[in-house]
PDB file of C-alpha atoms in Angstrom:
ATOM      1  CA  SER B   1       7.098 -20.437  -6.986  1.00  0.00           C
ATOM      2  CA  TYR B   2       5.750 -16.997  -5.953  1.00  0.00           C
ATOM      3  CA  ILE B   3       2.598 -15.432  -6.552  1.00  0.00           C
ATOM      4  CA  ASN B   4       1.674 -12.114  -4.871  1.00  0.00           C
ATOM      5  CA  LEU B   5      -1.615 -11.337  -6.685  1.00  0.00           C
ATOM      6  CA  GLY B   6      -2.871  -7.857  -6.941  1.00  0.00           C
ATOM      7  CA  SER B   7      -4.824  -5.260  -4.929  1.00  0.00           C
ATOM      8  CA  GLY B   8      -7.373  -5.205  -7.342  1.00  0.00           C
ATOM      9  CA  VAL B   9      -8.483  -8.453  -6.599  1.00  0.00           C
ATOM     10  CA  THR B  10     -11.674 -10.085  -4.566  1.00  0.00           C
ATOM     11  CA  SER B  11     -11.913 -13.487  -6.159  1.00  0.00           C
ATOM     12  CA  ILE B  12      -9.902 -15.898  -6.938  1.00  0.00           C
ATOM     13  CA  GLY B  13     -11.896 -18.020  -9.883  1.00  0.00           C
ATOM     14  CA  LYS B  14     -12.817 -21.790 -10.269  1.00  0.00           C
ATOM     15  CA  GLU B  15      -9.790 -23.808 -10.966  1.00  0.00           C
ATOM     16  CA  ALA B  16      -7.552 -20.728 -11.562  1.00  0.00           C
ATOM     17  CA  PHE B  17      -4.309 -22.237 -10.286  1.00  0.00           C
ATOM     18  CA  GLY B  18      -5.641 -25.566 -11.139  1.00  0.00           C
ATOM     19  CA  CYS B  19      -2.445 -28.679 -11.166  1.00  0.00           C
ATOM     20  CA  CYS B  20      -0.237 -25.600 -10.975  1.00  0.00           C
ATOM     21  CA  ASP B  21       3.083 -28.179 -10.148  1.00  0.00           C
ATOM     22  CA  GLY B  22       5.498 -24.998  -9.940  1.00  0.00           C
ATOM     23  CA  LEU B  23       3.641 -22.741  -7.824  1.00  0.00           C
ATOM     24  CA  LYS B  24       5.083 -23.246  -4.011  1.00  0.00           C
ATOM     25  CA  ASN B  25       4.197 -20.181  -2.100  1.00  0.00           C
ATOM     26  CA  ILE B  26       0.960 -17.669  -2.221  1.00  0.00           C
ATOM     27  CA  GLU B  27      -0.490 -15.132  -0.108  1.00  0.00           C
ATOM     28  CA  ILE B  28      -3.835 -13.427  -1.027  1.00  0.00           C
ATOM     29  CA  PRO B  29      -4.960 -10.007  -0.821  1.00  0.00           C
ATOM     30  CA  ARG B  30      -6.863  -8.592   2.392  1.00  0.00           C
ATOM     31  CA  ASN B  31      -9.191  -7.226  -0.427  1.00  0.00           C
ATOM     32  CA  VAL B  32     -10.266 -10.985  -1.407  1.00  0.00           C
ATOM     33  CA  ASN B  33     -13.427 -12.391   0.167  1.00  0.00           C
ATOM     34  CA  THR B  34     -14.526 -15.441  -2.500  1.00  0.00           C
ATOM     35  CA  ILE B  35     -12.154 -18.836  -3.341  1.00  0.00           C
ATOM     36  CA  GLU B  36     -13.787 -20.395  -5.745  1.00  0.00           C
ATOM     37  CA  ASP B  37     -14.397 -24.880  -6.258  1.00  0.00           C
ATOM     38  CA  GLY B  38     -10.752 -25.596  -6.773  1.00  0.00           C
ATOM     39  CA  ALA B  39      -8.896 -22.675  -7.868  1.00  0.00           C
ATOM     40  CA  PHE B  40      -5.736 -24.775  -5.907  1.00  0.00           C
ATOM     41  CA  GLY B  41      -6.468 -28.125  -6.484  1.00  0.00           C
ATOM     42  CA  GLY B  42      -3.217 -30.024  -7.417  1.00  0.00           C
ATOM     43  CA  CYS B  43      -0.904 -27.663  -6.702  1.00  0.00           C
ATOM     44  CA  GLY B  44       2.533 -27.541  -5.220  1.00  0.00           C
ATOM     45  CA  LEU B  45       1.694 -25.672  -2.498  1.00  0.00           C
ATOM     46  CA  LYS B  46       3.883 -25.549   0.484  1.00  0.00           C
ATOM     47  CA  GLU B  47       2.471 -22.193   2.242  1.00  0.00           C
ATOM     48  CA  ILE B  48      -0.778 -20.075   1.521  1.00  0.00           C
ATOM     49  CA  LEU B  49      -1.604 -17.805   3.053  1.00  0.00           C
ATOM     50  CA  ILE B  50      -5.590 -16.820   3.716  1.00  0.00           C
ATOM     51  CA  PRO B  51      -6.889 -13.242   5.028  1.00  0.00           C
ATOM     52  CA  SER B  52      -9.856 -13.408   7.045  1.00  0.00           C
ATOM     53  CA  SER B  53     -11.643 -11.338   4.761  1.00  0.00           C
ATOM     54  CA  VAL B  54     -11.907 -14.507   2.799  1.00  0.00           C
ATOM     55  CA  THR B  55     -15.753 -15.708   3.531  1.00  0.00           C
ATOM     56  CA  TYR B  56     -16.439 -18.325   1.462  1.00  0.00           C
ATOM     57  CA  LEU B  57     -13.937 -20.879   0.586  1.00  0.00           C
ATOM     58  CA  GLY B  58     -15.212 -23.083  -2.034  1.00  0.00           C
ATOM     59  CA  ALA B  59     -15.342 -27.148  -2.951  1.00  0.00           C
ATOM     60  CA  GLY B  60     -11.942 -28.449  -3.206  1.00  0.00           C
ATOM     61  CA  ALA B  61      -9.873 -25.545  -3.326  1.00  0.00           C
ATOM     62  CA  PHE B  62      -6.934 -26.944  -2.081  1.00  0.00           C
ATOM     63  CA  TYR B  63      -7.479 -30.482  -2.505  1.00  0.00           C
ATOM     64  CA  GLY B  64      -4.747 -32.841  -4.050  1.00  0.00           C
ATOM     65  CA  CYS B  65      -1.986 -29.469  -2.900  1.00  0.00           C
ATOM     66  CA  THR B  66       0.649 -31.764  -2.111  1.00  0.00           C
ATOM     67  CA  SER B  67       4.381 -30.728  -1.592  1.00  0.00           C
ATOM     68  CA  SER B  68       7.936 -31.598  -1.815  1.00  0.00           C
ATOM     69  CA  GLN B  69       8.371 -31.415   2.071  1.00  0.00           C
ATOM     70  CA  THR B  70       9.445 -34.380   3.873  1.00  0.00           C
ATOM     71  CA  ASP B  71       5.649 -33.829   6.145  1.00  0.00           C
ATOM     72  CA  ARG B  72       3.820 -33.785   3.318  1.00  0.00           C
ATOM     73  CA  LYS B  73       1.773 -31.306   4.909  1.00  0.00           C
ATOM     74  CA  LEU B  74       0.144 -27.617   3.563  1.00  0.00           C
ATOM     75  CA  LEU B  75       0.442 -24.746   5.830  1.00  0.00           C
ATOM     76  CA  TYR B  76      -2.815 -22.748   6.129  1.00  0.00           C
ATOM     77  CA  ARG B  77      -2.434 -19.514   7.487  1.00  0.00           C
ATOM     78  CA  PHE B  78      -5.288 -17.738   8.587  1.00  0.00           C
ATOM     79  CA  LEU B  79      -4.269 -13.726   8.697  1.00  0.00           C
ATOM     80  CA  LYS B  80      -6.371 -11.504  11.011  1.00  0.00           C
TER      81      LYS B  80
END
């Protein structure tokens, strides 16, 4: 469903949420600077908010993410 990561999180590790079909929305805190390879690969994400503090986005970080929405597109929004 929805995850709000704590303010102490600075990195999202490799395959941390890989294949979490139930994960639909996540807001990443502004102090996160790294999203590792495959961190959200294969998730059911519909929307993800990525802060401008993220300076590294690993290979396949969102590979295979699908949505139950008709358009089947994952919405990425970068916060300033």
